[in-house]
Amino acid sequence: MSQKESPLSLDPAHQSRPVLSALRRWMDRFTLAWLFLTRVPLPKWWNAPLPIEEIEGEPDDKAKGMIPLADTVRTWPLVGLFIGALTGLALWAGAKLGLHPIAAGFVALMVGAVLTGALHEDGLADVADGFGGGASKAKKLAIMKDSHIGTYGVLALLLVTGFKATCLGGFNGPGLAAGALVGAHVLSRAMMPLLMAFLPPARSSGLGRGAGAPSRDDAVVSAIIGVLLGLLVLGLEPGALAAVLALSGAAFVAWLAHRQIGGYTGDVLGAAQQVAEALILAGMAGAFRTVFYI
């Protein structure tokens, strides 16, 4: 796929003009993050071209062209906030329509998969197949790149999806479950940049290499933004617990990936998101029933 056809490319006006303000830079980075992390098209007015007379700067301005994906990581928690809000709304609506709590949880997970194109679930399945079926680093990476799914991948998807749906069905009410979903989506995406900043790419090509490495400052800021949003959504003590669980899940996947293939790939990032999300939902389901619920 050429750069012109790539969904990660911004529209021609954004490729040919300098960034005019901090707000515009933030919007541009959010736009690219949204296009990468979701399958939901943005309205035409969101990134509408500026009138040509408003464009300033030299033709060779360094701000021209596609923004590197690694430069967008500070906005990943915000993308998670919107995805979490939509999936939480789906869960709440399913509960209000009389669905069993576990069925409402599955509705939320299905909506999330549609919104993201099952991007992270695909990564989880590929990692399970590669790490479970490969005898060497080269074989593991080859299996992960293969578009076919194997036994390990199927089991990983079934077990993790079923586990998350069951956790969502264990809350004392749909409002708490929806809030936990929002926090899980925010925090799990906020931790992914840490893997990109602290692990090397495992391949010489592919997403892990092509996306670039975010600075450690950007990765830490992404995590901080995610934690602050998690505290806002879940409350002080539940939010702090969710942040610890998210970091623990991402750290475990990072450790495993380093041992198995010596670094990260796009699939590893997806697996980290899924593991962190599952841990947060499990922790919140148990804690709200036994510690925080009044």
mmCIF file of C-alpha atoms in Angstrom:
data_model
loop_
_atom_site.group_PDB
_atom_site.id
_atom_site.type_symbol
_atom_site.label_atom_id
_atom_site.label_comp_id
_atom_site.label_asym_id
_atom_site.label_seq_id
_atom_site.Cartn_x
_atom_site.Cartn_y
_atom_site.Cartn_z
ATOM 1 C CA MET A 1 0.000 0.000 0.000
ATOM 2 C CA SER A 2 1.454 3.352 -0.961
ATOM 3 C CA GLN A 3 1.770 6.267 1.468
ATOM 4 C CA LYS A 4 -0.944 8.080 -0.492
ATOM 5 C CA GLU A 5 -3.336 5.190 0.066
ATOM 6 C CA SER A 6 -2.310 4.476 3.649
ATOM 7 C CA PRO A 7 -5.003 5.099 6.286
ATOM 8 C CA LEU A 8 -2.248 6.555 8.453
ATOM 9 C CA SER A 9 -1.709 9.468 6.050
ATOM 10 C CA LEU A 10 -3.368 12.787 6.775
ATOM 11 C CA ASP A 11 -5.249 14.669 4.075
ATOM 12 C CA PRO A 12 -3.250 16.632 1.453
ATOM 13 C CA ALA A 13 -3.772 19.984 3.170
ATOM 14 C CA HIS A 14 -2.175 18.668 6.348
ATOM 15 C CA GLN A 15 0.688 17.231 4.336
ATOM 16 C CA SER A 16 1.414 20.550 2.654
ATOM 17 C CA ARG A 17 1.119 23.110 5.431
ATOM 18 C CA PRO A 18 3.075 23.810 8.615
ATOM 19 C CA VAL A 19 1.461 23.215 11.969
ATOM 20 C CA LEU A 20 -0.054 26.516 13.047
ATOM 21 C CA SER A 21 -0.699 26.016 16.742
ATOM 22 C CA ALA A 22 -0.377 23.673 19.683
ATOM 23 C CA LEU A 23 -4.090 22.910 19.414
ATOM 24 C CA ARG A 24 -3.752 22.007 15.758
ATOM 25 C CA ARG A 25 -0.764 19.775 16.528
ATOM 26 C CA TRP A 26 -2.800 18.020 19.211
ATOM 27 C CA MET A 27 -5.753 17.576 16.849
ATOM 28 C CA ASP A 28 -3.493 16.249 14.097
ATOM 29 C CA ARG A 29 -1.944 13.702 16.442
ATOM 30 C CA PHE A 30 -5.316 12.673 17.819
ATOM 31 C CA THR A 31 -6.593 12.237 14.267
ATOM 32 C CA LEU A 32 -3.761 9.893 13.311
ATOM 33 C CA ALA A 33 -4.105 7.954 16.575
ATOM 34 C CA TRP A 34 -7.845 7.630 15.983
ATOM 35 C CA LEU A 35 -7.340 6.385 12.414
ATOM 36 C CA PHE A 36 -4.828 3.816 13.621
ATOM 37 C CA LEU A 37 -6.560 2.586 16.773
ATOM 38 C CA THR A 38 -10.156 2.560 15.519
ATOM 39 C CA ARG A 39 -12.140 1.853 12.375
ATOM 40 C CA VAL A 40 -14.545 4.750 12.950
ATOM 41 C CA PRO A 41 -14.290 7.498 10.296
ATOM 42 C CA LEU A 42 -14.032 11.071 11.513
ATOM 43 C CA PRO A 43 -16.457 13.668 10.114
ATOM 44 C CA LYS A 44 -15.183 15.678 7.156
ATOM 45 C CA TRP A 45 -15.164 18.913 9.136
ATOM 46 C CA TRP A 46 -12.828 17.478 11.789
ATOM 47 C CA ASN A 47 -9.678 17.919 9.733
ATOM 48 C CA ALA A 48 -11.009 20.301 7.127
ATOM 49 C CA PRO A 49 -8.300 22.001 5.045
ATOM 50 C CA LEU A 50 -7.457 25.552 6.013
ATOM 51 C CA PRO A 51 -7.998 28.299 3.406
ATOM 52 C CA ILE A 52 -4.855 28.601 1.341
ATOM 53 C CA GLU A 53 -4.319 32.206 2.377
ATOM 54 C CA GLU A 54 -3.991 31.115 6.027
ATOM 55 C CA ILE A 55 -1.093 28.778 5.298
ATOM 56 C CA GLU A 56 2.202 30.218 6.440
ATOM 57 C CA GLY A 57 5.822 29.089 6.470
ATOM 58 C CA GLU A 58 8.372 27.903 3.980
ATOM 59 C CA PRO A 59 7.628 25.068 1.521
ATOM 60 C CA ASP A 60 10.327 22.905 3.120
ATOM 61 C CA ASP A 61 9.002 23.378 6.665
ATOM 62 C CA LYS A 62 9.897 20.349 8.801
ATOM 63 C CA ALA A 63 6.295 20.065 10.052
ATOM 64 C CA LYS A 64 5.079 19.014 6.618
ATOM 65 C CA GLY A 65 4.086 15.464 5.830
ATOM 66 C CA MET A 66 2.643 12.603 7.768
ATOM 67 C CA ILE A 67 3.086 12.750 11.521
ATOM 68 C CA PRO A 68 5.065 9.731 12.802
ATOM 69 C CA LEU A 69 2.763 7.371 14.659
ATOM 70 C CA ALA A 70 5.108 7.372 17.643
ATOM 71 C CA ASP A 71 4.528 11.116 18.025
ATOM 72 C CA THR A 72 0.814 10.531 18.689
ATOM 73 C CA VAL A 73 1.119 8.403 21.832
ATOM 74 C CA ARG A 74 0.060 11.185 24.208
ATOM 75 C CA THR A 75 -3.391 11.051 22.628
ATOM 76 C CA TRP A 76 -3.848 7.275 22.908
ATOM 77 C CA PRO A 77 -5.564 7.486 26.324
ATOM 78 C CA LEU A 78 -8.054 9.962 24.822
ATOM 79 C CA VAL A 79 -8.868 7.507 22.039
ATOM 80 C CA GLY A 80 -9.383 4.894 24.748
ATOM 81 C CA LEU A 81 -11.718 7.291 26.567
ATOM 82 C CA PHE A 82 -14.023 7.534 23.561
ATOM 83 C CA ILE A 83 -13.938 3.791 22.862
ATOM 84 C CA GLY A 84 -14.597 3.046 26.522
ATOM 85 C CA ALA A 85 -17.506 5.484 26.624
ATOM 86 C CA LEU A 86 -19.155 3.860 23.598
ATOM 87 C CA THR A 87 -18.645 0.313 24.874
ATOM 88 C CA GLY A 88 -19.843 1.329 28.341
ATOM 89 C CA LEU A 89 -22.955 2.866 26.798
ATOM 90 C CA ALA A 90 -23.581 -0.373 24.896
ATOM 91 C CA LEU A 91 -23.299 -2.391 28.111
ATOM 92 C CA TRP A 92 -25.625 -0.037 29.976
ATOM 93 C CA ALA A 93 -28.174 -0.149 27.127
ATOM 94 C CA GLY A 94 -28.049 -3.943 27.005
ATOM 95 C CA ALA A 95 -28.656 -4.135 30.747
ATOM 96 C CA LYS A 96 -31.576 -1.711 30.518
ATOM 97 C CA LEU A 97 -33.091 -3.858 27.766
ATOM 98 C CA GLY A 98 -33.166 -6.781 30.195
ATOM 99 C CA LEU A 99 -30.164 -8.786 29.038
ATOM 100 C CA HIS A 100 -28.360 -10.984 31.519
ATOM 101 C CA PRO A 101 -25.330 -9.097 32.926
ATOM 102 C CA ILE A 102 -22.912 -11.456 31.178
ATOM 103 C CA ALA A 103 -24.792 -11.049 27.895
ATOM 104 C CA ALA A 104 -24.633 -7.264 28.314
ATOM 105 C CA GLY A 105 -20.895 -7.652 28.855
ATOM 106 C CA PHE A 106 -20.568 -9.585 25.600
ATOM 107 C CA VAL A 107 -22.518 -6.831 23.813
ATOM 108 C CA ALA A 108 -19.990 -4.274 25.068
ATOM 109 C CA LEU A 109 -17.059 -6.427 23.943
ATOM 110 C CA MET A 110 -18.620 -6.931 20.508
ATOM 111 C CA VAL A 111 -19.111 -3.188 20.115
ATOM 112 C CA GLY A 112 -15.495 -2.629 21.128
ATOM 113 C CA ALA A 113 -14.280 -5.163 18.560
ATOM 114 C CA VAL A 114 -16.313 -3.474 15.819
ATOM 115 C CA LEU A 115 -15.035 -0.016 16.770
ATOM 116 C CA THR A 116 -11.394 -1.100 16.681
ATOM 117 C CA GLY A 117 -11.581 -3.703 13.938
ATOM 118 C CA ALA A 118 -10.520 -6.259 16.577
ATOM 119 C CA LEU A 119 -7.031 -4.767 16.250
ATOM 120 C CA HIS A 120 -5.858 -5.732 19.732
ATOM 121 C CA GLU A 121 -7.670 -9.068 19.797
ATOM 122 C CA ASP A 122 -5.834 -9.998 16.600
ATOM 123 C CA GLY A 123 -2.558 -9.131 18.307
ATOM 124 C CA LEU A 124 -3.410 -11.306 21.283
ATOM 125 C CA ALA A 125 -4.212 -14.283 19.037
ATOM 126 C CA ASP A 126 -1.024 -13.860 17.008
ATOM 127 C CA VAL A 127 1.125 -13.619 20.132
ATOM 128 C CA ALA A 128 -0.482 -16.732 21.616
ATOM 129 C CA ASP A 129 0.123 -18.677 18.390
ATOM 130 C CA GLY A 130 3.670 -17.424 17.963
ATOM 131 C CA PHE A 131 4.861 -17.789 21.531
ATOM 132 C CA GLY A 132 3.060 -21.097 21.970
ATOM 133 C CA GLY A 133 3.962 -22.727 18.677
ATOM 134 C CA GLY A 134 7.370 -21.389 17.690
ATOM 135 C CA ALA A 135 10.616 -23.063 18.706
ATOM 136 C CA SER A 136 12.876 -20.125 17.809
ATOM 137 C CA LYS A 137 12.621 -16.358 17.522
ATOM 138 C CA ALA A 138 12.459 -16.550 13.728
ATOM 139 C CA LYS A 139 9.739 -19.207 13.847
ATOM 140 C CA LYS A 140 7.727 -17.277 16.435
ATOM 141 C CA LEU A 141 7.859 -14.105 14.328
ATOM 142 C CA ALA A 142 6.915 -16.042 11.189
ATOM 143 C CA ILE A 143 3.873 -17.558 12.925
ATOM 144 C CA MET A 144 2.832 -14.152 14.269
ATOM 145 C CA LYS A 145 2.995 -12.691 10.758
ATOM 146 C CA ASP A 146 0.878 -15.496 9.290
ATOM 147 C CA SER A 147 -2.727 -14.397 8.795
ATOM 148 C CA HIS A 148 -4.064 -17.843 9.781
ATOM 149 C CA ILE A 149 -5.104 -18.468 13.376
ATOM 150 C CA GLY A 150 -4.090 -21.559 15.301
ATOM 151 C CA THR A 151 -5.221 -23.450 18.378
ATOM 152 C CA TYR A 152 -3.361 -21.224 20.819
ATOM 153 C CA GLY A 153 -4.844 -18.092 19.268
ATOM 154 C CA VAL A 154 -8.397 -19.451 19.330
ATOM 155 C CA LEU A 155 -8.053 -20.507 22.957
ATOM 156 C CA ALA A 156 -6.571 -17.137 23.931
ATOM 157 C CA LEU A 157 -9.452 -15.243 22.334
ATOM 158 C CA LEU A 158 -12.107 -17.524 23.811
ATOM 159 C CA LEU A 159 -10.647 -17.498 27.316
ATOM 160 C CA VAL A 160 -9.810 -13.782 27.507
ATOM 161 C CA THR A 161 -13.089 -12.641 25.933
ATOM 162 C CA GLY A 162 -15.136 -14.975 28.102
ATOM 163 C CA PHE A 163 -13.167 -13.915 31.170
ATOM 164 C CA LYS A 164 -13.793 -10.229 30.491
ATOM 165 C CA ALA A 165 -17.509 -10.755 29.836
ATOM 166 C CA THR A 166 -17.868 -12.759 33.049
ATOM 167 C CA CYS A 167 -16.063 -10.052 35.003
ATOM 168 C CA LEU A 168 -18.412 -7.424 33.571
ATOM 169 C CA GLY A 169 -21.344 -9.549 34.687
ATOM 170 C CA GLY A 170 -20.044 -9.575 38.261
ATOM 171 C CA PHE A 171 -20.497 -5.892 39.071
ATOM 172 C CA ASN A 172 -23.254 -4.714 41.368
ATOM 173 C CA GLY A 173 -24.808 -2.636 38.605
ATOM 174 C CA PRO A 174 -24.375 -1.704 34.938
ATOM 175 C CA GLY A 175 -23.169 1.777 35.858
ATOM 176 C CA LEU A 176 -20.159 0.411 37.732
ATOM 177 C CA ALA A 177 -19.413 -2.055 34.944
ATOM 178 C CA ALA A 178 -19.603 0.704 32.323
ATOM 179 C CA GLY A 179 -17.296 2.912 34.376
ATOM 180 C CA ALA A 180 -14.813 0.064 34.741
ATOM 181 C CA LEU A 181 -14.873 -0.424 30.954
ATOM 182 C CA VAL A 182 -14.041 3.234 30.393
ATOM 183 C CA GLY A 183 -11.159 3.065 32.853
ATOM 184 C CA ALA A 184 -9.892 -0.181 31.340
ATOM 185 C CA HIS A 185 -9.855 1.178 27.796
ATOM 186 C CA VAL A 186 -8.106 4.374 28.862
ATOM 187 C CA LEU A 187 -5.437 2.795 31.050
ATOM 188 C CA SER A 188 -4.670 -0.176 28.805
ATOM 189 C CA ARG A 189 -3.940 2.134 25.861
ATOM 190 C CA ALA A 190 -1.972 4.534 28.046
ATOM 191 C CA MET A 191 0.489 1.762 28.917
ATOM 192 C CA MET A 192 1.231 0.580 25.371
ATOM 193 C CA PRO A 193 3.667 3.445 24.620
ATOM 194 C CA LEU A 194 5.827 2.322 27.545
ATOM 195 C CA LEU A 195 6.567 -0.920 25.689
ATOM 196 C CA MET A 196 7.484 1.030 22.569
ATOM 197 C CA ALA A 197 9.815 3.311 24.525
ATOM 198 C CA PHE A 198 11.560 0.726 26.698
ATOM 199 C CA LEU A 199 11.749 -2.291 24.352
ATOM 200 C CA PRO A 200 13.451 -2.515 20.947
ATOM 201 C CA PRO A 201 11.445 -3.556 17.877
ATOM 202 C CA ALA A 202 11.698 -7.312 17.384
ATOM 203 C CA ARG A 203 11.649 -7.017 13.580
ATOM 204 C CA SER A 204 13.559 -4.866 11.127
ATOM 205 C CA SER A 205 10.234 -4.025 9.432
ATOM 206 C CA GLY A 206 6.550 -3.950 10.265
ATOM 207 C CA LEU A 207 4.601 -1.782 12.691
ATOM 208 C CA GLY A 208 7.114 -2.044 15.504
ATOM 209 C CA ARG A 209 9.841 -0.568 13.293
ATOM 210 C CA GLY A 210 7.719 1.611 11.000
ATOM 211 C CA ALA A 211 5.838 3.402 13.751
ATOM 212 C CA GLY A 212 9.052 4.675 15.268
ATOM 213 C CA ALA A 213 9.907 4.802 18.933
ATOM 214 C CA PRO A 214 8.237 7.443 21.083
ATOM 215 C CA SER A 215 10.479 9.332 23.433
ATOM 216 C CA ARG A 216 10.427 8.061 26.978
ATOM 217 C CA ASP A 217 9.044 11.434 28.029
ATOM 218 C CA ASP A 218 6.080 11.023 25.667
ATOM 219 C CA ALA A 219 5.492 7.462 26.876
ATOM 220 C CA VAL A 220 5.529 8.554 30.515
ATOM 221 C CA VAL A 221 3.222 11.493 29.772
ATOM 222 C CA SER A 222 0.811 9.105 28.033
ATOM 223 C CA ALA A 223 0.795 6.907 31.141
ATOM 224 C CA ILE A 224 0.246 9.934 33.393
ATOM 225 C CA ILE A 225 -2.655 11.169 31.264
ATOM 226 C CA GLY A 226 -4.178 7.688 31.405
ATOM 227 C CA VAL A 227 -3.799 7.474 35.172
ATOM 228 C CA LEU A 228 -5.356 10.913 35.673
ATOM 229 C CA LEU A 229 -8.306 9.999 33.469
ATOM 230 C CA GLY A 230 -8.624 6.673 35.300
ATOM 231 C CA LEU A 231 -8.734 8.450 38.647
ATOM 232 C CA LEU A 232 -11.353 10.841 37.279
ATOM 233 C CA VAL A 233 -13.568 8.048 35.963
ATOM 234 C CA LEU A 234 -13.147 5.457 38.722
ATOM 235 C CA GLY A 235 -12.339 7.514 41.784
ATOM 236 C CA LEU A 236 -9.122 7.813 43.744
ATOM 237 C CA GLU A 237 -8.650 4.356 45.272
ATOM 238 C CA PRO A 238 -10.248 2.268 42.474
ATOM 239 C CA GLY A 239 -8.388 4.331 39.879
ATOM 240 C CA ALA A 240 -5.070 3.790 41.642
ATOM 241 C CA LEU A 241 -5.703 0.035 41.796
ATOM 242 C CA ALA A 242 -6.656 -0.017 38.106
ATOM 243 C CA ALA A 243 -3.458 1.841 37.213
ATOM 244 C CA VAL A 244 -1.347 -0.694 39.105
ATOM 245 C CA LEU A 245 -3.141 -3.564 37.368
ATOM 246 C CA ALA A 246 -2.697 -1.961 33.941
ATOM 247 C CA LEU A 247 1.001 -1.399 34.518
ATOM 248 C CA SER A 248 1.398 -4.949 35.847
ATOM 249 C CA GLY A 249 -0.310 -6.456 32.787
ATOM 250 C CA ALA A 250 1.762 -4.407 30.350
ATOM 251 C CA ALA A 251 4.968 -5.186 32.263
ATOM 252 C CA PHE A 252 4.233 -8.921 32.178
ATOM 253 C CA VAL A 253 3.666 -8.910 28.422
ATOM 254 C CA ALA A 254 6.822 -6.811 27.945
ATOM 255 C CA TRP A 255 8.875 -9.266 30.005
ATOM 256 C CA LEU A 256 7.442 -12.236 28.115
ATOM 257 C CA ALA A 257 8.014 -10.614 24.720
ATOM 258 C CA HIS A 258 11.597 -9.753 25.628
ATOM 259 C CA ARG A 259 12.268 -13.364 26.585
ATOM 260 C CA GLN A 260 10.485 -14.845 23.578
ATOM 261 C CA ILE A 261 11.435 -12.560 20.676
ATOM 262 C CA GLY A 262 13.781 -9.924 22.129
ATOM 263 C CA GLY A 263 11.433 -6.961 21.754
ATOM 264 C CA TYR A 264 7.985 -5.838 20.709
ATOM 265 C CA THR A 265 5.841 -5.947 17.596
ATOM 266 C CA GLY A 266 2.429 -4.489 16.844
ATOM 267 C CA ASP A 267 0.939 -7.806 17.945
ATOM 268 C CA VAL A 268 2.729 -7.548 21.286
ATOM 269 C CA LEU A 269 1.210 -4.101 21.834
ATOM 270 C CA GLY A 270 -2.250 -5.540 21.139
ATOM 271 C CA ALA A 271 -1.667 -8.412 23.545
ATOM 272 C CA ALA A 272 -0.509 -5.971 26.231
ATOM 273 C CA GLN A 273 -3.702 -3.950 25.802
ATOM 274 C CA GLN A 274 -5.878 -7.043 26.099
ATOM 275 C CA VAL A 275 -4.086 -8.402 29.169
ATOM 276 C CA ALA A 276 -4.163 -5.024 30.906
ATOM 277 C CA GLU A 277 -7.853 -4.584 30.109
ATOM 278 C CA ALA A 278 -8.718 -8.038 31.457
ATOM 279 C CA LEU A 279 -6.764 -7.454 34.684
ATOM 280 C CA ILE A 280 -8.441 -4.101 35.265
ATOM 281 C CA LEU A 281 -11.933 -5.518 34.754
ATOM 282 C CA ALA A 282 -11.197 -8.452 37.058
ATOM 283 C CA GLY A 283 -9.700 -6.213 39.731
ATOM 284 C CA MET A 284 -12.541 -3.706 39.582
ATOM 285 C CA ALA A 285 -15.227 -6.434 39.621
ATOM 286 C CA GLY A 286 -13.754 -7.936 42.769
ATOM 287 C CA ALA A 287 -12.803 -4.696 44.500
ATOM 288 C CA PHE A 288 -16.121 -2.927 43.961
ATOM 289 C CA ARG A 289 -17.919 -5.892 45.519
ATOM 290 C CA THR A 290 -15.601 -6.383 48.504
ATOM 291 C CA VAL A 291 -13.712 -3.142 49.133
ATOM 292 C CA PHE A 292 -15.061 -0.036 47.431
ATOM 293 C CA TYR A 293 -18.768 -0.750 47.008
ATOM 294 C CA ILE A 294 -21.001 0.982 49.554
#
